[in-house]
Coordinates of C-alpha atoms (C1' of nucleotides) in Angstrom, one line a residue:
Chain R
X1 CA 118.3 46.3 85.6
X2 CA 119.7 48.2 88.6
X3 CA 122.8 48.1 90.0
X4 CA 122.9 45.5 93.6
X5 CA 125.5 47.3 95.2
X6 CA 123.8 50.3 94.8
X7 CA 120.5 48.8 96.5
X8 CA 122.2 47.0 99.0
X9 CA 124.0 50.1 100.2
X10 CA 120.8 52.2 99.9
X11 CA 117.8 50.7 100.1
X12 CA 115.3 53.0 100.5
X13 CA 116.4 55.5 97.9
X14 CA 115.0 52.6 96.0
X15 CA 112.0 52.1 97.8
X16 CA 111.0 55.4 97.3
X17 CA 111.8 55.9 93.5
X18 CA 109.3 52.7 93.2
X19 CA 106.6 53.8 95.1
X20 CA 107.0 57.7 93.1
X21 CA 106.3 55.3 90.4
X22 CA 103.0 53.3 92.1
X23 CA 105.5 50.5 91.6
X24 CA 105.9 47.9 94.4
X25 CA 108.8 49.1 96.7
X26 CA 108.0 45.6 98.5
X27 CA 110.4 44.1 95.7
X28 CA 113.2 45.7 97.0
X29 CA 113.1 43.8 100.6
X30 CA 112.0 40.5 98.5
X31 CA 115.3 41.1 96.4
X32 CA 117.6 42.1 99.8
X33 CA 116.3 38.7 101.3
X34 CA 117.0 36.6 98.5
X35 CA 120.5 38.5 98.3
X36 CA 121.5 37.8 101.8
X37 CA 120.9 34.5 101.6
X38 CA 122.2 34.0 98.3
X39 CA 125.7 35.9 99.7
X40 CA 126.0 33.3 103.0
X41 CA 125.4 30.0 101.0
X42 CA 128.2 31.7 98.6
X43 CA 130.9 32.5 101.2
X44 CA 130.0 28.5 103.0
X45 CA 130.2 26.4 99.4
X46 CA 133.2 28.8 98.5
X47 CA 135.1 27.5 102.0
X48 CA 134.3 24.4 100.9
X49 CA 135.4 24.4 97.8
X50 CA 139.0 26.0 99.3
X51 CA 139.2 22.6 101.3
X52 CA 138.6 20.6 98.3
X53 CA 141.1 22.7 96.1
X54 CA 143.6 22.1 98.7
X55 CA 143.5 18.4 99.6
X56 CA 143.6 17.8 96.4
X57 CA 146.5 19.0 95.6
X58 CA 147.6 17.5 98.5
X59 CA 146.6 14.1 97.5
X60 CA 148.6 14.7 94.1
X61 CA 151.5 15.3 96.4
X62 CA 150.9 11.7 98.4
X63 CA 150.5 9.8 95.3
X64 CA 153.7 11.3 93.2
X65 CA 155.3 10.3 96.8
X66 CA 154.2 6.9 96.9
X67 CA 151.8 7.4 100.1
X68 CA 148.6 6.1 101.2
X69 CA 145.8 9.3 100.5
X70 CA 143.1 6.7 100.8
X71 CA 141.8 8.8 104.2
X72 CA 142.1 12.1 102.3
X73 CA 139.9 11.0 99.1
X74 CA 137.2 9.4 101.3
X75 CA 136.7 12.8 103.2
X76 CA 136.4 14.6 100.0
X77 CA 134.2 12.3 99.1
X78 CA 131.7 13.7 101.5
X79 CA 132.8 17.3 101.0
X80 CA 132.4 16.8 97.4
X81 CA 128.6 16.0 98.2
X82 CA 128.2 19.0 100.1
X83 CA 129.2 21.1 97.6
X84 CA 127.0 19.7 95.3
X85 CA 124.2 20.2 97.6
X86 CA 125.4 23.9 98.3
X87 CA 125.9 24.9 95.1
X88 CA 122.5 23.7 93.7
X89 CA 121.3 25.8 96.5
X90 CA 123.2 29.1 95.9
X91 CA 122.1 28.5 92.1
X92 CA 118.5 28.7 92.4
X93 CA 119.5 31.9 94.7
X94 CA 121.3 33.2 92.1
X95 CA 118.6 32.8 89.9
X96 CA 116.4 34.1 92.3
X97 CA 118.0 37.6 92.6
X98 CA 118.6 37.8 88.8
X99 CA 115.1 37.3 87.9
X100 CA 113.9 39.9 90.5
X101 CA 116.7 42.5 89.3
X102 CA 115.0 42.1 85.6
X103 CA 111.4 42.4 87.1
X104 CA 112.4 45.3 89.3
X105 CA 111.1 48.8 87.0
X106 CA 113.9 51.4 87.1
X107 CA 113.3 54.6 89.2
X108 CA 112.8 58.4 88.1
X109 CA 115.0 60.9 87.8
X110 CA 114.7 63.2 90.3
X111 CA 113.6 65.9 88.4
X112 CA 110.8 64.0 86.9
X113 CA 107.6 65.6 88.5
X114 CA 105.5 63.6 90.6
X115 CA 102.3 62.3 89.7
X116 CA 99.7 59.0 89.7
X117 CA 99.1 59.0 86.4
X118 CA 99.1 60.7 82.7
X119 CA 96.4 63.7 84.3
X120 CA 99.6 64.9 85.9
X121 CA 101.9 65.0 82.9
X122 CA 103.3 68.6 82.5
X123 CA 103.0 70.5 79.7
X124 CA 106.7 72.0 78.5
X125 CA 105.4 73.5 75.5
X126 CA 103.9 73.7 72.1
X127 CA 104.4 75.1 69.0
X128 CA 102.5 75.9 65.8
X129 CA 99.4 77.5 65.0
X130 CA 96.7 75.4 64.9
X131 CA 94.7 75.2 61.3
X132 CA 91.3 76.8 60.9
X133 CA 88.4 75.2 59.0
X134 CA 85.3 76.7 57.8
X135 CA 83.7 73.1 57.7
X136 CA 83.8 70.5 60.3
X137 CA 86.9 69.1 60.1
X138 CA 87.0 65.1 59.3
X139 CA 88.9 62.3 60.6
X140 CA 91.9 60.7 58.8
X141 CA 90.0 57.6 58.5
X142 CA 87.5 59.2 56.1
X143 CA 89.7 61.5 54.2
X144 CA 92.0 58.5 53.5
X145 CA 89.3 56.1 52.8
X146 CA 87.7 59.2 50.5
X147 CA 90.9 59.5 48.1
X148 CA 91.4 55.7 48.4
X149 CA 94.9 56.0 49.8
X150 CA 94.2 53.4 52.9
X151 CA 92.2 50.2 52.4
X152 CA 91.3 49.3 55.8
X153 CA 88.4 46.8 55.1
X154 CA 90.7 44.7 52.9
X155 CA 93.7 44.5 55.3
X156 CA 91.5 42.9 57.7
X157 CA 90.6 40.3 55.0
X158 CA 93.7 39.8 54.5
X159 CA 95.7 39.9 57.7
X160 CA 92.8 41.1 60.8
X161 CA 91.4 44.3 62.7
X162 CA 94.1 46.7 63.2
X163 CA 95.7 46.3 60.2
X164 CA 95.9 48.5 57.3
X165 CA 97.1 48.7 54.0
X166 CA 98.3 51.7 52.0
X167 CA 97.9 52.1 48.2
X168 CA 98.7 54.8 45.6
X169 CA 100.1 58.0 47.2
X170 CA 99.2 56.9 50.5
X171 CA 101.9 54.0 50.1
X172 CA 104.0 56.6 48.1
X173 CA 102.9 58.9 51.6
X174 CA 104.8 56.7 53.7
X175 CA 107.8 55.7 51.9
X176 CA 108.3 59.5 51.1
X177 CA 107.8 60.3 55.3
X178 CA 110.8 57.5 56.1
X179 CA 112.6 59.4 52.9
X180 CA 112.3 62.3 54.2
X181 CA 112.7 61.9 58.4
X182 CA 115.7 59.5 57.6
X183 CA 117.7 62.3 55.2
X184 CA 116.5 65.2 58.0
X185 CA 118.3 63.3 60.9
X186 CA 121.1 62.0 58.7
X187 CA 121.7 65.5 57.2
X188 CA 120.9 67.6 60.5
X189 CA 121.2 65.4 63.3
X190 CA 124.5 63.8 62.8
X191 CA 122.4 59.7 63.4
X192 CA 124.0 56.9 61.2
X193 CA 121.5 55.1 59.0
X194 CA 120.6 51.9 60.2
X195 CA 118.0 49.1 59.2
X196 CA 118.0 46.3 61.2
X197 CA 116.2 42.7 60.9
X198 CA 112.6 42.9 62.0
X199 CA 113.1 40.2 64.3
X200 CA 115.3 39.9 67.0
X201 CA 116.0 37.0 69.6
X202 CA 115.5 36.7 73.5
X203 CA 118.7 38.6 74.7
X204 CA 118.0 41.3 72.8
X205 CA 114.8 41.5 74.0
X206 CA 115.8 41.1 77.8
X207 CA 119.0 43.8 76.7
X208 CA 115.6 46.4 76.1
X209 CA 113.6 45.3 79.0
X210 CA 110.8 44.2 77.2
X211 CA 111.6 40.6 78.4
X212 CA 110.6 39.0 80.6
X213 CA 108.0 41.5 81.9
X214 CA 106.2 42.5 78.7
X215 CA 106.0 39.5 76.2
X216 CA 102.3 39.6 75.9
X217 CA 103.0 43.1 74.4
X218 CA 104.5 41.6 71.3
X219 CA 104.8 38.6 68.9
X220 CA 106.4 35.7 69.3
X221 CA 107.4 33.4 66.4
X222 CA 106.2 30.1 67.0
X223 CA 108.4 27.4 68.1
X224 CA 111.3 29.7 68.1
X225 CA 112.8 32.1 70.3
X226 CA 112.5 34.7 68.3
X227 CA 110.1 38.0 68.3
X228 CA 108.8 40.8 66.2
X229 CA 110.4 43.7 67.3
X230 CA 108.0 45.9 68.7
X231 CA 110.7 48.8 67.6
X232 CA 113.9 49.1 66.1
X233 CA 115.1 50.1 70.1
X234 CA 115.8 46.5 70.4
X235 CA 118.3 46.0 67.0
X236 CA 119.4 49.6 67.5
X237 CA 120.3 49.2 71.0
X238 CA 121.5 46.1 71.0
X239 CA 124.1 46.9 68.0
X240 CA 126.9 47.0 70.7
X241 CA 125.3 44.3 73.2
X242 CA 128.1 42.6 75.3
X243 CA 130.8 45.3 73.9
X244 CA 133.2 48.0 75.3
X245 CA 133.4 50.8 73.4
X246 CA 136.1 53.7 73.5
X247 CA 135.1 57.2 75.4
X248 CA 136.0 58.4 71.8
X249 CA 133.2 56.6 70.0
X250 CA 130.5 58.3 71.9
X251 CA 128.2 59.6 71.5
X252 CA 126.7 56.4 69.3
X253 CA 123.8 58.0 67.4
X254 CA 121.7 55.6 65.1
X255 CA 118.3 56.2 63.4
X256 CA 116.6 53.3 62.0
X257 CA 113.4 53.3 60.2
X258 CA 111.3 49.3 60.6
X259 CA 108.3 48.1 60.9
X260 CA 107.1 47.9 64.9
X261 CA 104.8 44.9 66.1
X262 CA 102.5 45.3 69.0
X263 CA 100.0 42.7 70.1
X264 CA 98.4 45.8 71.4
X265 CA 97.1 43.4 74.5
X266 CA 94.9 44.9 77.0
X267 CA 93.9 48.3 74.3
X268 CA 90.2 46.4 73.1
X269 CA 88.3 49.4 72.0
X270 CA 90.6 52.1 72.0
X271 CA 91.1 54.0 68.8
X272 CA 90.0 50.6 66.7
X273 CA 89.4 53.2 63.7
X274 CA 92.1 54.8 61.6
X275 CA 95.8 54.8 62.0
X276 CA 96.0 55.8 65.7
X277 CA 96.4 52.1 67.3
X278 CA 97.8 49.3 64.6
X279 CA 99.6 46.4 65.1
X280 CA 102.4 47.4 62.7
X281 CA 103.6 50.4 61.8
X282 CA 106.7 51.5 60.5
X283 CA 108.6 54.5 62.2
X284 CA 112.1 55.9 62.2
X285 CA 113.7 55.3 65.6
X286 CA 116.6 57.2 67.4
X287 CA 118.7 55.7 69.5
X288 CA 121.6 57.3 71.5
X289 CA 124.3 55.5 73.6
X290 CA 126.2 58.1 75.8
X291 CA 128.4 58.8 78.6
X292 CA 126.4 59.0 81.5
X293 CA 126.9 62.6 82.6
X294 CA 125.7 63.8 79.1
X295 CA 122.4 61.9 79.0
X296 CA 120.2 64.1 80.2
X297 CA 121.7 67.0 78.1
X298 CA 121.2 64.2 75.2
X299 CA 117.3 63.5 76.3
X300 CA 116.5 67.7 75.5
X301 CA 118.6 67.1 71.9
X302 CA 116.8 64.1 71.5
X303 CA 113.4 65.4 71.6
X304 CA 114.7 68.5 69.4
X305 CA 115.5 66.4 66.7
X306 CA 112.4 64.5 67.3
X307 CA 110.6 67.8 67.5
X308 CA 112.2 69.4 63.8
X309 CA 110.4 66.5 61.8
X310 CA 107.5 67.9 63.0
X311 CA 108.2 71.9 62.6
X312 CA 109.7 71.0 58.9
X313 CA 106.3 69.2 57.9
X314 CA 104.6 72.0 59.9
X315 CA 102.5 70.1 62.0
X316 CA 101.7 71.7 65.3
X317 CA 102.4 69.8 68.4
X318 CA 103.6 70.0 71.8
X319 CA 105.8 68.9 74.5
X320 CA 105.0 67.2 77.4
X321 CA 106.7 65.7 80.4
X322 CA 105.5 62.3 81.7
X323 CA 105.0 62.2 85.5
X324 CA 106.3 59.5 87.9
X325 CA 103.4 57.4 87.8
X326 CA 103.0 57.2 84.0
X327 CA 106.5 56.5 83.5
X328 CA 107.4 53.1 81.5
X329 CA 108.9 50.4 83.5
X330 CA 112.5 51.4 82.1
X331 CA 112.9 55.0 81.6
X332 CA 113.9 57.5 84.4
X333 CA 112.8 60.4 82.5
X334 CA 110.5 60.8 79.1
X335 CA 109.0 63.2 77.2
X336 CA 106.4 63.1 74.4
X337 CA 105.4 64.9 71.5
X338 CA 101.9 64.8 70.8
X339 CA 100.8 65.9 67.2
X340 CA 97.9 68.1 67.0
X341 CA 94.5 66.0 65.3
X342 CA 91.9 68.6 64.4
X343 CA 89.3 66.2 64.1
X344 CA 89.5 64.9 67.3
X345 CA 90.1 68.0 68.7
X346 CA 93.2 66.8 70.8
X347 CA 97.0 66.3 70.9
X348 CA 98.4 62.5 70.5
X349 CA 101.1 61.0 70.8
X350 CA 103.6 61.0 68.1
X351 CA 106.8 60.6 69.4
X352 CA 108.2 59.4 72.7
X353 CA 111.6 60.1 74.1
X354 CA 113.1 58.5 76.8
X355 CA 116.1 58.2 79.4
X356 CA 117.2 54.5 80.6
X357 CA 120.5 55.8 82.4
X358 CA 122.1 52.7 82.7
X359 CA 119.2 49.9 83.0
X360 CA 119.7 48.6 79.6
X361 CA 123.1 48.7 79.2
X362 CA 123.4 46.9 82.3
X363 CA 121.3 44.7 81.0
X364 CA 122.6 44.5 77.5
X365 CA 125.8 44.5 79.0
X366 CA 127.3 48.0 76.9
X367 CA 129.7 49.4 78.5
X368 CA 132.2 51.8 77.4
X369 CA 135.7 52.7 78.7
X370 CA 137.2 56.3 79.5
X371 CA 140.2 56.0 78.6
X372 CA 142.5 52.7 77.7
X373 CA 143.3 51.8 80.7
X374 CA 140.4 52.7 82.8
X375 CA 137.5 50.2 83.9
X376 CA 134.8 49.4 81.6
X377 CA 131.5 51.7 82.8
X378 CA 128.0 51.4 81.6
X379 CA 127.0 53.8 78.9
X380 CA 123.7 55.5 78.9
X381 CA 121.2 54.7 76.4
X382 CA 118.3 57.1 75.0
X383 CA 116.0 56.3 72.5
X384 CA 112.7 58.1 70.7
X385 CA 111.0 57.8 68.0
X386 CA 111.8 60.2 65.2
X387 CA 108.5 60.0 64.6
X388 CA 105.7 57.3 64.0
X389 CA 105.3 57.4 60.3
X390 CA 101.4 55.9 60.1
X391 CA 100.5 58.6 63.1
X392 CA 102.3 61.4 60.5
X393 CA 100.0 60.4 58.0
X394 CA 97.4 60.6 59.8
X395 CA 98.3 64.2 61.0
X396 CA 98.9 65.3 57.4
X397 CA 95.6 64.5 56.2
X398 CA 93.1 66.2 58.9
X399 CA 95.8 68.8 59.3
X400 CA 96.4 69.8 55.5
X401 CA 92.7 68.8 54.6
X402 CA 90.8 71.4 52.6
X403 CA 86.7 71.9 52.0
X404 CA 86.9 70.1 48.3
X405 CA 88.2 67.0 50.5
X406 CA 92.1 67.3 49.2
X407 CA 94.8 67.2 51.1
X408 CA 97.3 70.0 51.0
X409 CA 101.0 68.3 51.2
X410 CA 103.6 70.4 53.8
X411 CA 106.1 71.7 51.6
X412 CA 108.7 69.2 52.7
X413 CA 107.4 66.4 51.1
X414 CA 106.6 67.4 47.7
X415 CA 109.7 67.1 46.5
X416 CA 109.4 63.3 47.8
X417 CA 105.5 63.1 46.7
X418 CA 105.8 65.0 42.9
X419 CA 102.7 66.4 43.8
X420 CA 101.0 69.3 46.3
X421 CA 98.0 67.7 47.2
X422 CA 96.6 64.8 47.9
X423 CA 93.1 64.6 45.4
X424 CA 90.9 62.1 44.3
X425 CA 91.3 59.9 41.7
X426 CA 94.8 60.6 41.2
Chain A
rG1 C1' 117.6 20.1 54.3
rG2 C1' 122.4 16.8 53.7
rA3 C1' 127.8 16.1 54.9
rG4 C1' 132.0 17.8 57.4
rU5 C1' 135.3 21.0 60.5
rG6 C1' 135.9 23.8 64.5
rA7 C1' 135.0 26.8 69.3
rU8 C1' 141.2 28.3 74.6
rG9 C1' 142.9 35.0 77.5
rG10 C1' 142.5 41.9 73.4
rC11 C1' 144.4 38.9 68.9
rC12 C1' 147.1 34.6 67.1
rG13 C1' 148.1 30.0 69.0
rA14 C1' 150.2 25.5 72.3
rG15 C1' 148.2 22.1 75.5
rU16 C1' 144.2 14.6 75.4
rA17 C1' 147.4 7.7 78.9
rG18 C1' 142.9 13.9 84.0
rG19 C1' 146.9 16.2 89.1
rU20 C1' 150.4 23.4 91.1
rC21 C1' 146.9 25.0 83.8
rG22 C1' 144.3 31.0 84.8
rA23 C1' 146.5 28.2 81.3
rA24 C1' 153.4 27.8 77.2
rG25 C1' 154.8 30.9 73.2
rG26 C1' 154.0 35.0 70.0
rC27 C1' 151.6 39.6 68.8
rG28 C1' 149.5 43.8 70.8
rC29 C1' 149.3 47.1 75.0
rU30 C1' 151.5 49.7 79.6
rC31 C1' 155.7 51.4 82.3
rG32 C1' 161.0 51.9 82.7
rC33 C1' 166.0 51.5 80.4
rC34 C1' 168.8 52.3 76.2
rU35 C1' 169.1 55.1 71.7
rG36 C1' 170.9 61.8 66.9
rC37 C1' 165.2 61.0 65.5
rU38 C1' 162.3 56.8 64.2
rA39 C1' 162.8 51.7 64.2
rA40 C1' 165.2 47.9 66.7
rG41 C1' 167.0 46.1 71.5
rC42 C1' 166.7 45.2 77.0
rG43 C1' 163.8 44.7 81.7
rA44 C1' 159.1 44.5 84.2
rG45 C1' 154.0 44.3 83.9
rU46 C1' 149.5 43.1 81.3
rA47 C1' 142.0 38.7 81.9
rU48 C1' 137.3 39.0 83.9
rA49 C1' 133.3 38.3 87.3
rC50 C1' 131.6 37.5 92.0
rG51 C1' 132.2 37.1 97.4
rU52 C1' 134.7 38.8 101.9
rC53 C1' 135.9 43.9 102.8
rA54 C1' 136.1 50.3 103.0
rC55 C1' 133.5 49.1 95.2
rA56 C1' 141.8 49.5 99.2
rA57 C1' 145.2 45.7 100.0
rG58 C1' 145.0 40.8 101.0
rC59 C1' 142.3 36.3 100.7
rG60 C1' 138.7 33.0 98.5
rU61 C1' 135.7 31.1 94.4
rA62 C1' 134.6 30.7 89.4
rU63 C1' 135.6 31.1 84.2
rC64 C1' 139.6 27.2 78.2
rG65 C1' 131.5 28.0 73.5
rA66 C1' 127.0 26.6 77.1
rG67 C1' 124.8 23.0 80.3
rG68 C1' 125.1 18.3 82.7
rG69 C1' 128.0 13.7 84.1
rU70 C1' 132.3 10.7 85.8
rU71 C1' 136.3 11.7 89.7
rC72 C1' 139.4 13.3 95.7
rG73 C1' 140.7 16.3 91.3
rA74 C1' 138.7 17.9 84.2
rA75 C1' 140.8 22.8 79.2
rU76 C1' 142.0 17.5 79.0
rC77 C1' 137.2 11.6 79.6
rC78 C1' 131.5 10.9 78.6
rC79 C1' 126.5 13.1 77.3
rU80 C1' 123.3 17.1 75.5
rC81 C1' 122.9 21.8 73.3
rU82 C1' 124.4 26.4 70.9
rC83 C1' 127.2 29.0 67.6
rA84 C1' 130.7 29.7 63.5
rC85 C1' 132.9 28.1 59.0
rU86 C1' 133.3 24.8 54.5
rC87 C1' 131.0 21.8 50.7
rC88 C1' 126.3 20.0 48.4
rG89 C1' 121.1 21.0 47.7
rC90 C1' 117.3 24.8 47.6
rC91 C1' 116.1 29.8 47.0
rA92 C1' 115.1 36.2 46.4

RNA sequence: GGAGUGAUGGCCGAGUAGGUCGAAGGCGCUCGCCUGCUAAGCGAGUAUACGUCACAAGCGUAUCGAGGGUUCGAAUCCCUCUCACUCCGCCA
């Protein structure tokens, strides 16, 4: 959510960071309008109401008196009916503003480089040397389905497509990736552990931004207003909805590892193999609650952190920078780390790390206060993935695979695994 | 799932035959005074949001869990809902 005042005193700023994001700048006249007339019918029922205030007590007066206020209660009478008329009026405006103000995306940072969409993203960097095969590389898919460490045909019995199911090491895979990226950050990073509920309710969800915009993008319990978190950003940020917290305690830093839900609405045949696309996976998630002039010094540490999980399990990757136009709806600034797949010959996304300035925390209401007796302010909040766990895997096994069809383990893990390599039939 | 109790300001806690109640009192906190130090004591101050406006002062409005109703006027009366806690049942 962005700040009124600030749009009101400068609308086109906000006009412009829209359309830099092929966003609708219309909304911002749309919101102004709604605003204006919201801020009349205020200052005329709020008149009213002074009148009302004051006769009353008047009337009080007249009565403890003995006199006649007969004339006075009749007129408020009718005054009283105007406000109630008014303020059903100024309500629905209200209403009216607030909804827009959660619809409205946020705007870039300026330093964000333009762009209409993810052909324009910039490249920061990479890192790693990139494996050589003397065979044709294979996809993850077939490797795991080779040493039967994914059973993708049965998790569709049981649950549906894009669902899997890991057994033997590949379920010992996983739990040893959260292991391990949870006691890297922990250790390293200075996050606090955290694992939240898998579910989280409607303010928490509007707190993130991913209501009311983007509930077709997750799953909603029936007859409840509850979700499946489509990742542990909503619990994580959330922690400290609708509380002030002292200059002292920031930065916040958590890192949670859950399961993320996503209806995956509007992907039909993209990456329907393997673990690429899913409708849960589990990943550890960052998330960062800082003073505001720090956040963009915290959005490079942030994708450092992000990036060591990936240089301690040796796994090449690089950076990029997301341009205006494939910017989320919430962030003002985001990069992502894209893991290197040998068999498809390409980078992918592994991690994403964002800046929301102040738009959830206004939201979510998380403020923070400088010093005792200064005014509450809005923290920044940050949060990436640190990383995808089922998008690791799948990284591990084309990038460690070897011409006998094993897997060669990154040294990291084996203390987690017992073993070195992933073979078949063990 | 059943039965019950409760929800007031940062905290505790008054306040129901509706009328200066934004709300007593206490604690905490801030500033000042006093005081070998500390503690105690004394004095003053101490909610938030929104609008108007220069995001000043001032003024206005709203807020006693939420929403609605009755009324000239509601923390106080009525209705609905939510949440918390206790006991019972069930359960990992």
């Amino acid at each position: 959510m962005l700040d009124i005042r600030l749009i009101r005193a400068n609308p086109d700023r906000y006009k412009q960071g829209l359309s830099r994001k092929q966003s609708n700048p219309g909304l911002i006249d749309e919101l102004l309008m709604a605003d204006d007339a919201w801020r009349s019918h205020l200052v005329e029922v709020e008149r009213l109401k002074s009148v009302r205030n004051r006769t009353s007590e008047e009337i009080s007066r007249m009565k403890k008196q003995g006199q006649d206020a007969t004339q006075a209660i009749a007129e408020m009478k009718s005054v009283g009916e105007q406000i109630k008329e008014l303020d059903e009026q100024v309500k629905d405006l209200e209403a009216r503003v607030h909804n827009l103000l959660l619809e409205i995306p946020n705007i870039p940072h300026e330093s964000v480089p333009d762009g209409l969409s993810e052909e324009e993203n910039a490249l920061v960097r990479f890192w790693g040397d990139l494996p050589k095969f003397d065979f044709a590389p294979r996809h993850h898919w077939e490797i795991a389905q080779d040493l039967d460490i994914v059973d993708f045909e049965r998790a569709v019995k049981i649950t549906g497509s894009r669902f899997v199911l890991y057994k033997g090491l590949g379920a010992k895979l996983e739990r040893a990736l959260a292991n391990f990226m949870l006691d890297y950050h922990i250790a390293h990073h200075g996050y606090t552990e955290m694992f939240p509920a898998f579910i989280a309710n409607e303010e928490s969800l509007i707190g993130t931004g991913n209501l009311p915009k983007f509930g077709d993008e997750m799953f909603k319990l029936e007859g409840l207003p509850y979700y499946l978190i489509p990742t542990a950003e909503v619990p994580l940020t959330n922690y400290h909805r609708d509380e002030i917290l002292s200059a002292a305690q920031l930065p916040v830093k958590y890192a949670g590892y859950s399961a993320s839900f996503r209806s995956e609405a509007g992907s039909a045949g993209k990456d329907t193999r393997g673990l690429i696309r899913v409708h849960q996976f589990q990943k550890v998630e960052l998330v960062k609650l800082v003073s505001p002039e720090t956040s963009y010094d915290e959005l490079e540490s942030l994708v450092e952190d992000a990036a060591k999980i990936l240089e301690a399990l040796d796994m090449p990757y690089r950076v990029i920078e997301i341009c205006t136009g494939d910017l989320g709806s919430k962030e003002t600034k985001k990069y992502d780390l894209e893991v290197w797949l040998p068999a498809q010959q390409r980078y992918r996304e592994i991690s994403s790390c964002s800046n929301f300035e102040d738009y959830q925390a206004r939201r979510a209401n998380l403020r923070f206060r400088r010093d005792e007796s200064a005014k509450p302010e809005y923290v920044h909040t940050l949060n990436g993935s640190g990383v995808a766990v089922g998008r690791t895997i799948a990284a591990i096994l084309e990038n460690g695979q070897q011409a006998d069809g094993s897997v060669k383990l990154p040294k990291a893990l084996i203390p987690y695994m017992g073993v070195e390599t992933l073979a078949k039939g063990k």
